[in-house]
Short mmCIF file of C-alpha atoms in Angstrom, two decimals:
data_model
loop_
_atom_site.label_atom_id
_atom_site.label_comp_id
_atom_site.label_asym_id
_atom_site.label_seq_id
_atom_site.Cartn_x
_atom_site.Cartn_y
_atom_site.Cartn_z
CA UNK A 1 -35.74 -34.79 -31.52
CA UNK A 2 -36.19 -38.33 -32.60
CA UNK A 3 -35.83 -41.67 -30.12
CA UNK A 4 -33.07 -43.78 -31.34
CA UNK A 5 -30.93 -46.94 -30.14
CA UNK A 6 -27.65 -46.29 -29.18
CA UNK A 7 -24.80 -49.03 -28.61
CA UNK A 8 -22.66 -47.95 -25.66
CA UNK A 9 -19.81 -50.47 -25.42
CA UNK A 10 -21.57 -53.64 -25.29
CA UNK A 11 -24.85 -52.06 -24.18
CA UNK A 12 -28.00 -51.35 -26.37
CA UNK A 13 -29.96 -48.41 -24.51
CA UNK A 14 -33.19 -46.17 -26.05
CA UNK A 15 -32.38 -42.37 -25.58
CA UNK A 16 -33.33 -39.07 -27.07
CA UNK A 17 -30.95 -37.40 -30.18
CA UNK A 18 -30.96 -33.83 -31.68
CA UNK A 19 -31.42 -33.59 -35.06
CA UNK A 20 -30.73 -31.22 -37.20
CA UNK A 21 -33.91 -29.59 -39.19
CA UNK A 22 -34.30 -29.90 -42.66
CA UNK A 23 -37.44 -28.59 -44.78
CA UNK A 24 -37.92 -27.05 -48.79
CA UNK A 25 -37.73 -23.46 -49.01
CA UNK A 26 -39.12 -21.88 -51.90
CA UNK A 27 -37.64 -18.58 -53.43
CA UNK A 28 -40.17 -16.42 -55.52
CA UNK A 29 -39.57 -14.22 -57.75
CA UNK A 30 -41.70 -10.76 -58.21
CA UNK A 31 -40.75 -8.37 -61.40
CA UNK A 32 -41.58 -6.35 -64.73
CA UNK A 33 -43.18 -2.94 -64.93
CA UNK A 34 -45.96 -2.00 -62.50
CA UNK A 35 -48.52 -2.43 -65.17
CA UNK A 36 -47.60 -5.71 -65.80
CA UNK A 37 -46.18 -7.83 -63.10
CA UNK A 38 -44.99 -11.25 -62.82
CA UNK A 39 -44.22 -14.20 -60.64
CA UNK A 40 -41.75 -16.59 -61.03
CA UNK A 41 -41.12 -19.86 -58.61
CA UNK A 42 -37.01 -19.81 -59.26
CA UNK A 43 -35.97 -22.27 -56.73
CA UNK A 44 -36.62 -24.99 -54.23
CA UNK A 45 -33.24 -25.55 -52.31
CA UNK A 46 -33.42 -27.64 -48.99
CA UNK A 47 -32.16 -26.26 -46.28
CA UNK A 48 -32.02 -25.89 -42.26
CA UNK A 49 -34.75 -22.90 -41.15
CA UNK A 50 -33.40 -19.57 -40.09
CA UNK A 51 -31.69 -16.47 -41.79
CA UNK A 52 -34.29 -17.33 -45.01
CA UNK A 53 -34.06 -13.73 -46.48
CA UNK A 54 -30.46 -13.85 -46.19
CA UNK A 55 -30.10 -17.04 -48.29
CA UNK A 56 -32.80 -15.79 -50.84
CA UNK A 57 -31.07 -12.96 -51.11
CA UNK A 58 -27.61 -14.74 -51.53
CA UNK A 59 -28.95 -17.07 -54.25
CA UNK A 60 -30.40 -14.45 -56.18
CA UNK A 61 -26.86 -12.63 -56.07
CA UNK A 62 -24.66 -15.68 -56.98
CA UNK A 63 -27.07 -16.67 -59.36
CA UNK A 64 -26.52 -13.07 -61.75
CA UNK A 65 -30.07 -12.21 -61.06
CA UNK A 66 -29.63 -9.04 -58.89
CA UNK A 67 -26.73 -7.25 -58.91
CA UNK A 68 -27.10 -4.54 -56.17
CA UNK A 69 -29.82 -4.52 -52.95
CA UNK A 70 -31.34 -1.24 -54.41
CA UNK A 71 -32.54 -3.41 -56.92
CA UNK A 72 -34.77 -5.57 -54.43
CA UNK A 73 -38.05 -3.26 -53.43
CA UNK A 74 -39.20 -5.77 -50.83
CA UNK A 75 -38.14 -9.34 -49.31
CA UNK A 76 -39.89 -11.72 -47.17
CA UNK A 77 -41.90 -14.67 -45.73
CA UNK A 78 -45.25 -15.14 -48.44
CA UNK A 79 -47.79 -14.04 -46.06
CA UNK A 80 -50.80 -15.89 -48.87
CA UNK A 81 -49.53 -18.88 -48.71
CA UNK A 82 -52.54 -21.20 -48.07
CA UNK A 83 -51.00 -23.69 -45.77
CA UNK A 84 -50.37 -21.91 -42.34
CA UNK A 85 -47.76 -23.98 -41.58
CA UNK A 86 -46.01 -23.80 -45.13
CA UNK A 87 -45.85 -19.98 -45.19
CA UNK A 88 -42.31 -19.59 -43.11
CA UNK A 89 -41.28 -21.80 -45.96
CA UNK A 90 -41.96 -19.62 -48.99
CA UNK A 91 -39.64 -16.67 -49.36
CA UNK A 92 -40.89 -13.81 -52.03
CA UNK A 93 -38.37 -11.27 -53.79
CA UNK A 94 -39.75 -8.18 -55.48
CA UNK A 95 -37.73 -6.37 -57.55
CA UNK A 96 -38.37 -2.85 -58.48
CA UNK A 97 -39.80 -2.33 -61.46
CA UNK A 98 -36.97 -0.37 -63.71
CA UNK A 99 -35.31 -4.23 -62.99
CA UNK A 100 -34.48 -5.97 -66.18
CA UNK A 101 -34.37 -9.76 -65.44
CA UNK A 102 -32.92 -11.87 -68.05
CA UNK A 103 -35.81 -14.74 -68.81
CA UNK A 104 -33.00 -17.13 -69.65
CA UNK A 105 -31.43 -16.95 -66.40
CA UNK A 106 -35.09 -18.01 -64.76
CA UNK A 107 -36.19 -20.89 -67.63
CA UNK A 108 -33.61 -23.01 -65.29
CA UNK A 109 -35.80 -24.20 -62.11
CA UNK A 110 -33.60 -25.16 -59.92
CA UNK A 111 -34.07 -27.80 -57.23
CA UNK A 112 -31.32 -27.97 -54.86
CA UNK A 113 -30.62 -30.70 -52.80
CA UNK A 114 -28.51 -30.40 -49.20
CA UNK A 115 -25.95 -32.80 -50.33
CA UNK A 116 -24.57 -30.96 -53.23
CA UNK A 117 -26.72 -27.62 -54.45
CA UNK A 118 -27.26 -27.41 -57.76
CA UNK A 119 -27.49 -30.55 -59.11
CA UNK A 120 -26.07 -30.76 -62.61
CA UNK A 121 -24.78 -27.21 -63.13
CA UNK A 122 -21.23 -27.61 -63.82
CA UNK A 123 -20.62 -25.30 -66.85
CA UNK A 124 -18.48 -22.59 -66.77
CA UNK A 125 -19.10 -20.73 -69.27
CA UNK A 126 -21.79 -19.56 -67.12
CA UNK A 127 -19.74 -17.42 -64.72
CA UNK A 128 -19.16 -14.71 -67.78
CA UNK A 129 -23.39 -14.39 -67.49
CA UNK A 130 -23.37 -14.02 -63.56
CA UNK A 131 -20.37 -10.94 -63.51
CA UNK A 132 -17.55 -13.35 -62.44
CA UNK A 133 -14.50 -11.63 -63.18
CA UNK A 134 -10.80 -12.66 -63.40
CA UNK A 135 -8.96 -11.21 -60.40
CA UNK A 136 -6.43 -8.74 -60.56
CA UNK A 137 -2.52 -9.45 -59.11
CA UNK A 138 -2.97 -7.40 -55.98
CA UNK A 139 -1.31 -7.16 -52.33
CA UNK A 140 -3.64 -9.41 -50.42
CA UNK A 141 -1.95 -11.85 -48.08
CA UNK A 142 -2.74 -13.36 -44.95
CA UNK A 143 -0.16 -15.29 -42.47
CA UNK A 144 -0.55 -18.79 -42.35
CA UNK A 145 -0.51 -19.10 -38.84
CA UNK A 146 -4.30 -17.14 -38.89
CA UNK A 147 -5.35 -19.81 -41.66
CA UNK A 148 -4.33 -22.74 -39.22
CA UNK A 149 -6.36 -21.41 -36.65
CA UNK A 150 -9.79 -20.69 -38.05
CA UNK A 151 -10.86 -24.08 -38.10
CA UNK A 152 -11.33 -24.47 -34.44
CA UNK A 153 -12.79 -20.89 -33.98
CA UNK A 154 -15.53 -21.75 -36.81
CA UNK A 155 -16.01 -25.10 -34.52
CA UNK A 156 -16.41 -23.23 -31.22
CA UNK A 157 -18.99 -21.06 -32.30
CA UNK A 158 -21.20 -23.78 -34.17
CA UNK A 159 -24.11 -23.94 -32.01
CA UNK A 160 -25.98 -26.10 -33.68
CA UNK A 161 -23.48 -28.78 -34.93
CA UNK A 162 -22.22 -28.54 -31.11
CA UNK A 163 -25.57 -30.77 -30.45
CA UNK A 164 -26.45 -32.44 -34.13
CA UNK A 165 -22.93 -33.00 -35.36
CA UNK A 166 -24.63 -32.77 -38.46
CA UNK A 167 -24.57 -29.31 -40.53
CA UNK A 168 -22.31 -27.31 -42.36
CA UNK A 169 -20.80 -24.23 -41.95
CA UNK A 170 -19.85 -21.03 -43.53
CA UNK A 171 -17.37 -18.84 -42.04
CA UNK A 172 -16.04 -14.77 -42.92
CA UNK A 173 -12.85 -13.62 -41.46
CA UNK A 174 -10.88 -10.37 -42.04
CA UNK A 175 -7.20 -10.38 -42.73
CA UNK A 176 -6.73 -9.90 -39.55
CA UNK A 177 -8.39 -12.88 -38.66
CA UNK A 178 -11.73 -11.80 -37.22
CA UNK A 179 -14.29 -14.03 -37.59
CA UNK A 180 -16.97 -11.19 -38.58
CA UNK A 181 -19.86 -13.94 -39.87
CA UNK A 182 -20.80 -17.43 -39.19
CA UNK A 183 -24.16 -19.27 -41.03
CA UNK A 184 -25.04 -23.00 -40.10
CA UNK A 185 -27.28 -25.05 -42.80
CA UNK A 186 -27.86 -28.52 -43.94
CA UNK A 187 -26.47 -27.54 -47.06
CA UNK A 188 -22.92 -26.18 -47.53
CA UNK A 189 -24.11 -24.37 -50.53
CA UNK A 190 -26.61 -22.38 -48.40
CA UNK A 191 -24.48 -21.30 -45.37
CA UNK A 192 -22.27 -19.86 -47.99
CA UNK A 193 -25.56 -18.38 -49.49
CA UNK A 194 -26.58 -17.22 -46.28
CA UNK A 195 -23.23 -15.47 -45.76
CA UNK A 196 -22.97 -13.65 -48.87
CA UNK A 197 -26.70 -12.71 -48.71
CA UNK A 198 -26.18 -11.45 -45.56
CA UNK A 199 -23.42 -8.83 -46.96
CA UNK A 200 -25.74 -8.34 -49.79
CA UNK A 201 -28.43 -7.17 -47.75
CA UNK A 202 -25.75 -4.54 -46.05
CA UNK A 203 -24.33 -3.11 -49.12
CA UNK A 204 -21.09 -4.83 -48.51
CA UNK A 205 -20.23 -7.07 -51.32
CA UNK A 206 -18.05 -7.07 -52.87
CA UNK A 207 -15.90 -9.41 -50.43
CA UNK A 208 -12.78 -8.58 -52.15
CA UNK A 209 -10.58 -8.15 -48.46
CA UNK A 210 -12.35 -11.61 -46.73
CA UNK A 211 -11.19 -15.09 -46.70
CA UNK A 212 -14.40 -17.76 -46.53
CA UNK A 213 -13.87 -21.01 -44.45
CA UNK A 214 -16.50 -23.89 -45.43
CA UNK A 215 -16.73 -27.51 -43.61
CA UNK A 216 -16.50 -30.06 -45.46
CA UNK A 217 -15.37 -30.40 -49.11
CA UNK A 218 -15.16 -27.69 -51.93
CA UNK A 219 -17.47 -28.08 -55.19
CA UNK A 220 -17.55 -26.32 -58.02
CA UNK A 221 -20.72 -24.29 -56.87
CA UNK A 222 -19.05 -22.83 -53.52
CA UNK A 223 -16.06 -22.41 -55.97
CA UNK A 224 -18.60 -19.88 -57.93
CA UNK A 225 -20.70 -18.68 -55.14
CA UNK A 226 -17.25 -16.79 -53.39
CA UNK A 227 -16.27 -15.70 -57.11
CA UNK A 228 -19.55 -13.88 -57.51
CA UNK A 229 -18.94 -11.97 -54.29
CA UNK A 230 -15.18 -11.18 -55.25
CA UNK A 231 -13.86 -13.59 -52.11
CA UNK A 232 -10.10 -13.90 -52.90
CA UNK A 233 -9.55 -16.39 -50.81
CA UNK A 234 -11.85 -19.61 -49.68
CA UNK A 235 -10.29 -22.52 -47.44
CA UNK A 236 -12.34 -25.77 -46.32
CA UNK A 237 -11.64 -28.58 -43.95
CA UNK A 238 -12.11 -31.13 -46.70
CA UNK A 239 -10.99 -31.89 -50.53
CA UNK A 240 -11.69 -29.52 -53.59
CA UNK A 241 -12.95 -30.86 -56.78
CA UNK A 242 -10.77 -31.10 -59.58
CA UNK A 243 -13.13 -28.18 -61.42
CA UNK A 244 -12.87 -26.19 -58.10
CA UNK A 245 -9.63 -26.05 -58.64
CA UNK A 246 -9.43 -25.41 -62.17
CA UNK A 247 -12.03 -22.69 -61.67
CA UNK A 248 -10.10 -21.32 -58.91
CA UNK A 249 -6.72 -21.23 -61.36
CA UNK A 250 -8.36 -19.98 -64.34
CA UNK A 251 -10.20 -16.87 -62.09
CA UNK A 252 -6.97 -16.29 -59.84
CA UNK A 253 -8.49 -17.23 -56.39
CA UNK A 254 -6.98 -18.70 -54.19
CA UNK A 255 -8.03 -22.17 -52.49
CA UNK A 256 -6.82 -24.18 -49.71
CA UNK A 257 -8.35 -27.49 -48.95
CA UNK A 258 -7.32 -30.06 -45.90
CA UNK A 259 -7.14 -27.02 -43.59
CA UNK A 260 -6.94 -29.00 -40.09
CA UNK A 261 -5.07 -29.37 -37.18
CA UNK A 262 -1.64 -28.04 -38.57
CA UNK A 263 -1.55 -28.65 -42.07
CA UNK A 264 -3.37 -27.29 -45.10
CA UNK A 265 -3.14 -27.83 -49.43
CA UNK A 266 -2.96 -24.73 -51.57
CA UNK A 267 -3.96 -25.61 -54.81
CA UNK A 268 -4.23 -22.31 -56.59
CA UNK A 269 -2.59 -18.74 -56.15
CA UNK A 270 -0.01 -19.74 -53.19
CA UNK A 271 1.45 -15.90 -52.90
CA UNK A 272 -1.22 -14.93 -51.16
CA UNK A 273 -0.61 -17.15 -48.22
CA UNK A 274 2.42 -15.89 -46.37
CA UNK A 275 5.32 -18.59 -44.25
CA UNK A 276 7.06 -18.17 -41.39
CA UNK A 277 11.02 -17.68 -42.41
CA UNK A 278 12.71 -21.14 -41.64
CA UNK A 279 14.61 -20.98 -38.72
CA UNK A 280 18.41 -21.60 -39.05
#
């Protein structure tokens, strides 16, 4: 809550606004052989409190670092934190200990901004290292009429940017158009984390029958993030990025960008999206 000056027509007047929270969030790393155990900060990614776990979780997935949940022994807040007040910001991952982890994979230390993730990490010869795969020709389609309409359901159930107007979303329908998941963040690239960590945590990734809505525009990373969790289709309000959508061609996804009020851009894999027959 912060006190700001609003102009109302031609009228200054002091009132209260919602903002939306923002604060670091630190995902540690425990692993190695019991004998011998180590501790790795592997990122500091900004992001809106709530649903931590699930976005640790989801990082560590899309980053190639775990590959199934059995491999995670325990998760949560870092209880020995010294700072009361920092300890709900500190996430620690231990793996169990039969868990290779590839020490190249955690030399990066990634700082991730809300704006846009990652910062610097556009090469793609990376997704080979994190289990991306090429996907196969297959009989997944969805109507466009259900496409056209999952905007507004995403926007009807955002809480929070109902009274901030200011944080991104992450969406997971079915084919048949059932909104099954919805994560709000500061940062795109963590709702989608939070989403996919989520399903992680279940056992249910792959996502290879879901089709991921995100507000705002489509970067490379969220391009990734839904490869990594076999998402064959991902749709957002706003613009891809011309490597979005030359990952998207080169791994056979398909992506739709622009998706509002009645109109939407397919810019990779358009046979999956099935039209109405004209009328004569």
């Amino acid at each position: 809550m912060a006190e700001v000056q609003r102009l109302n027509g031609a009228e200054m007047e002091s009132t209260p606004d919602l903002l939306v929270v923002e604060e670091p969030l630190e995902i540690r790393l425990g692993f190695g052989p019991s004998y011998a155990r180590k501790q790795k900060s592997i990122s500091i990614t900004m992001r809106t409190p709530g649903h931590d776990l699930e976005l640790a979780a989801g990082f560590l997935y899309t980053e190639g670092i775990v590959e199934h949940v059995s491999q995670i022994r325990k998760i949560g807040h870092c209880l020995n934190v010294k700072a009361e007040e920092e300890r709900e910001n500190v996430v620690k991952v231990e793996l169990e200990p039969e868990v290779e982890v590839d020490p190249g994979k955690l030399q990066r230390h990634f700082y991730t901004t809300s704006s846009c993730g990652v910062c610097g990490k556009s090469s793609m010869d990376a997704l080979e290292s994190i289990g991306c795969e090429i996907y196969p020709d297959d009989d997944f389609q969805i109507p466009s009429g259900l496409l056209l309409s999952f905007p507004d359901l995403i926007r009807s159930k955002q809480t929070v940017f109902q009274y901030t107007g200011g944080i991104h979303a992450t969406g997971l329908f079915d084919r048949e158009g059932n909104l099954l998941e919805l994560q709000e963040d500061v940062g795109r690239h963590n709702a989608m984390d939070k989403v996919i960590g989520s399903n992680f945590l279940r056992g249910t990734v792959p996502l290879s029958e879901m089709i991921a809505l995100c507000s705002g525009r489509l970067g490379f990373e969220l391009v990734q993030k839904a490869l990594r969790a076999g998402i064959p289709v991902l749709c957002a309000v706003g613009a891809p990025s011309s490597l979005a959508v030359k990952l998207a061609r080169e791994y056979g996804m398909t992506l739709v960008g622009f998706l509002r009020g009645k109109r939407f851009n397919i810019y990779s894999k358009p046979e999956r999206i099935i039209f109405p027959a004209p009328q004569s």
